[in-house]
Coordinates of C-alpha atoms in Angstrom, one line a residue:
V1 CA -25.2 4.0 -1.9
Q2 CA -23.5 4.1 -5.2
Q3 CA -19.8 4.7 -5.9
T4 CA -19.4 7.6 -8.3
A5 CA -16.8 10.2 -9.3
P6 CA -16.7 13.5 -7.4
E7 CA -19.4 15.9 -8.5
G8 CA -18.4 17.9 -11.6
L9 CA -15.5 15.6 -12.6
A10 CA -15.8 13.9 -16.0
L11 CA -13.6 10.8 -15.8
R12 CA -11.4 10.1 -18.8
E13 CA -11.0 6.5 -19.7
G14 CA -7.8 5.0 -18.3
Q15 CA -6.8 8.2 -16.4
R16 CA -5.9 7.8 -12.7
Y17 CA -7.5 10.2 -10.2
A18 CA -6.8 10.5 -6.4
S19 CA -8.6 12.2 -3.6
F20 CA -7.7 13.1 -0.1
D21 CA -10.1 13.7 2.8
G22 CA -10.2 17.1 4.4
D23 CA -7.0 16.8 6.5
A24 CA -5.1 14.7 3.9
D25 CA -4.7 11.6 6.0
R26 CA -6.8 9.3 3.8
L27 CA -6.2 8.4 0.1
V28 CA -8.3 6.7 -2.5
Y29 CA -7.8 6.3 -6.2
Y30 CA -10.4 5.9 -8.9
T31 CA -10.6 5.5 -12.6
S32 CA -12.9 4.7 -15.4
V33 CA -12.6 1.2 -16.9
G34 CA -14.9 0.5 -19.8
G35 CA -17.0 3.5 -18.8
Q36 CA -17.5 2.1 -15.4
F37 CA -16.3 4.0 -12.2
T38 CA -13.8 1.9 -10.4
L39 CA -12.6 2.7 -6.8
L40 CA -9.1 1.7 -5.8
D41 CA -9.4 1.9 -2.0
G42 CA -7.1 1.2 0.9
D43 CA -7.3 -2.6 0.4
R44 CA -5.9 -2.3 -3.1
I45 CA -3.3 0.2 -2.1
A46 CA -2.1 -2.2 0.6
I47 CA -1.9 -5.0 -2.0
L48 CA 0.1 -2.9 -4.4
L49 CA 2.6 -1.9 -1.6
A50 CA 2.9 -5.5 -0.2
E51 CA 3.4 -7.0 -3.6
F52 CA 6.0 -4.5 -4.6
I53 CA 7.9 -4.7 -1.3
S54 CA 7.8 -8.5 -1.3
A55 CA 9.0 -8.8 -4.8
K56 CA 11.9 -6.4 -4.3
A57 CA 13.0 -7.9 -1.1
A58 CA 13.0 -11.4 -2.6
A59 CA 14.9 -10.2 -5.7
A60 CA 17.4 -8.4 -3.6
G61 CA 17.9 -11.5 -1.4
V62 CA 16.7 -9.7 1.8
P63 CA 14.6 -12.1 3.9
L64 CA 11.8 -10.1 5.5
N65 CA 8.7 -11.2 7.4
I66 CA 6.1 -9.1 5.5
G67 CA 2.6 -9.0 6.7
V68 CA -0.6 -7.1 5.8
V69 CA -3.0 -5.9 8.5
Q70 CA -6.7 -5.4 7.7
T71 CA -9.9 -4.9 9.6
A72 CA -13.2 -6.7 9.5
Y73 CA -14.4 -4.1 7.0
S74 CA -11.7 -5.1 4.4
N75 CA -12.8 -6.8 1.2
G76 CA -12.7 -10.6 1.6
S77 CA -11.3 -10.9 -2.0
S78 CA -8.3 -8.7 -1.0
T79 CA -7.6 -11.0 1.9
A80 CA -7.8 -14.1 -0.3
Y81 CA -5.5 -12.4 -2.9
I82 CA -2.9 -11.5 -0.3
T83 CA -2.9 -15.0 1.3
Q84 CA -3.3 -17.1 -1.8
K85 CA -1.5 -15.2 -4.5
L86 CA 1.1 -13.2 -2.6
K87 CA 1.5 -15.9 0.0
L88 CA 1.7 -13.3 2.8
P89 CA 0.1 -13.4 6.2
V90 CA -2.8 -11.2 7.0
G91 CA -3.7 -10.0 10.5
C92 CA -7.1 -8.8 11.4
A93 CA -7.2 -5.9 13.8
K94 CA -10.1 -4.0 15.4
T95 CA -11.2 -0.9 13.4
G96 CA -9.0 2.1 14.0
V97 CA -5.5 2.8 12.8
K98 CA -4.1 2.6 16.4
F99 CA -5.0 -1.1 16.4
L100 CA -3.7 -1.7 12.9
H101 CA -0.5 0.1 13.7
H102 CA 0.1 -2.0 16.8
M103 CA -0.5 -5.3 14.9
A104 CA 1.7 -4.2 12.0
Q105 CA 4.6 -3.9 14.4
E106 CA 4.6 -7.7 14.8
Y107 CA 6.2 -8.0 11.3
D108 CA 9.5 -6.9 9.8
V109 CA 7.5 -5.0 7.3
G110 CA 3.8 -4.3 8.3
V111 CA 1.5 -2.9 5.6
Y112 CA -1.8 -1.6 6.9
F113 CA -4.6 0.4 5.3
E114 CA -8.2 0.6 6.3
A115 CA -10.5 0.3 3.3
N116 CA -11.1 4.1 3.6
G117 CA -7.4 4.8 2.6
H118 CA -6.0 5.5 6.0
G119 CA -2.7 3.7 6.6
T120 CA 1.0 3.3 5.9
V121 CA 3.9 0.8 6.0
L122 CA 6.1 0.1 9.0
F123 CA 9.7 -1.1 8.8
S124 CA 11.1 -2.6 12.0
G125 CA 14.6 -1.7 13.1
P126 CA 16.0 -5.1 12.2
A127 CA 14.3 -4.8 8.7
L128 CA 15.9 -1.4 8.1
A129 CA 19.3 -2.8 9.2
A130 CA 19.0 -5.8 6.9
I131 CA 18.1 -3.6 4.0
A132 CA 21.0 -1.2 4.8
A133 CA 23.5 -4.1 5.2
A134 CA 22.5 -6.1 2.1
S135 CA 25.1 -6.4 -0.6
P136 CA 23.8 -8.5 -3.5
G137 CA 26.2 -9.8 -6.1
D138 CA 24.4 -9.5 -9.4
A139 CA 23.0 -6.4 -11.1
A140 CA 19.4 -7.4 -11.0
A141 CA 19.5 -8.0 -7.2
Q142 CA 21.4 -4.7 -6.8
A143 CA 18.7 -2.9 -8.8
A144 CA 15.9 -4.5 -6.7
L145 CA 17.8 -3.4 -3.5
T146 CA 18.1 0.1 -4.8
D147 CA 14.3 0.2 -5.5
L148 CA 13.6 -1.1 -2.0
R149 CA 15.9 1.4 -0.3
A150 CA 14.3 4.2 -2.3
L151 CA 10.9 3.1 -1.2
V152 CA 11.9 3.0 2.5
D153 CA 13.1 6.6 2.1
L154 CA 9.8 7.7 0.4
I155 CA 7.4 6.0 2.8
N156 CA 6.4 8.1 5.8
Q157 CA 5.9 5.6 8.6
T158 CA 3.7 8.0 10.5
V159 CA 0.1 7.1 9.8
G160 CA -2.0 9.8 8.3
D161 CA 0.2 11.2 5.5
A162 CA -1.9 10.6 2.4
I163 CA 0.4 12.9 0.4
S164 CA 3.4 10.5 1.1
D165 CA 1.1 7.6 0.3
L166 CA 0.2 9.1 -3.0
L167 CA 3.8 9.6 -3.9
V168 CA 4.6 6.0 -3.0
V169 CA 1.8 4.6 -5.1
E170 CA 2.7 6.8 -8.1
A171 CA 6.4 5.8 -7.8
I172 CA 5.4 2.1 -7.8
L173 CA 3.0 2.5 -10.7
A174 CA 5.6 4.4 -12.7
H175 CA 8.1 1.7 -12.0
M176 CA 5.7 -1.0 -13.1
H177 CA 5.1 0.7 -16.4

């Protein structure tokens, strides 16, 4: 099995592409880097979301227990990155979003995606209350809180909404650049 672009699509270097499955509940990104097809799957989407949420929460002074839930099919390098670089806990659930969803509820903010791009982010009631009640004193912390609140509004916590996931990823990427 070889990872390739969809048939008939000539990838342009550095351009992002996204695909949904037939009922739009899974999302994957892909691009060409140095002429090489590169797949950005659910593991990478989860990392992007967890890193952004963690950074914004810390900058806004909102203490949240953020965790990432994966399956045994997740890339081991992604698990290492999350635990070693992001310093976030990783839970391993049985395959199937119902199992990931259940485990994600153990965190204030639970990020979960299967490698196939099926997933979402869950915010607990106390996490939403803490984000809503936060009132940072300086401009940088207030800006981070504004970004975090906007992300909460954009994320559809119902699993299986790849269109919402795409909008969240695009918003984060636009914000980063």
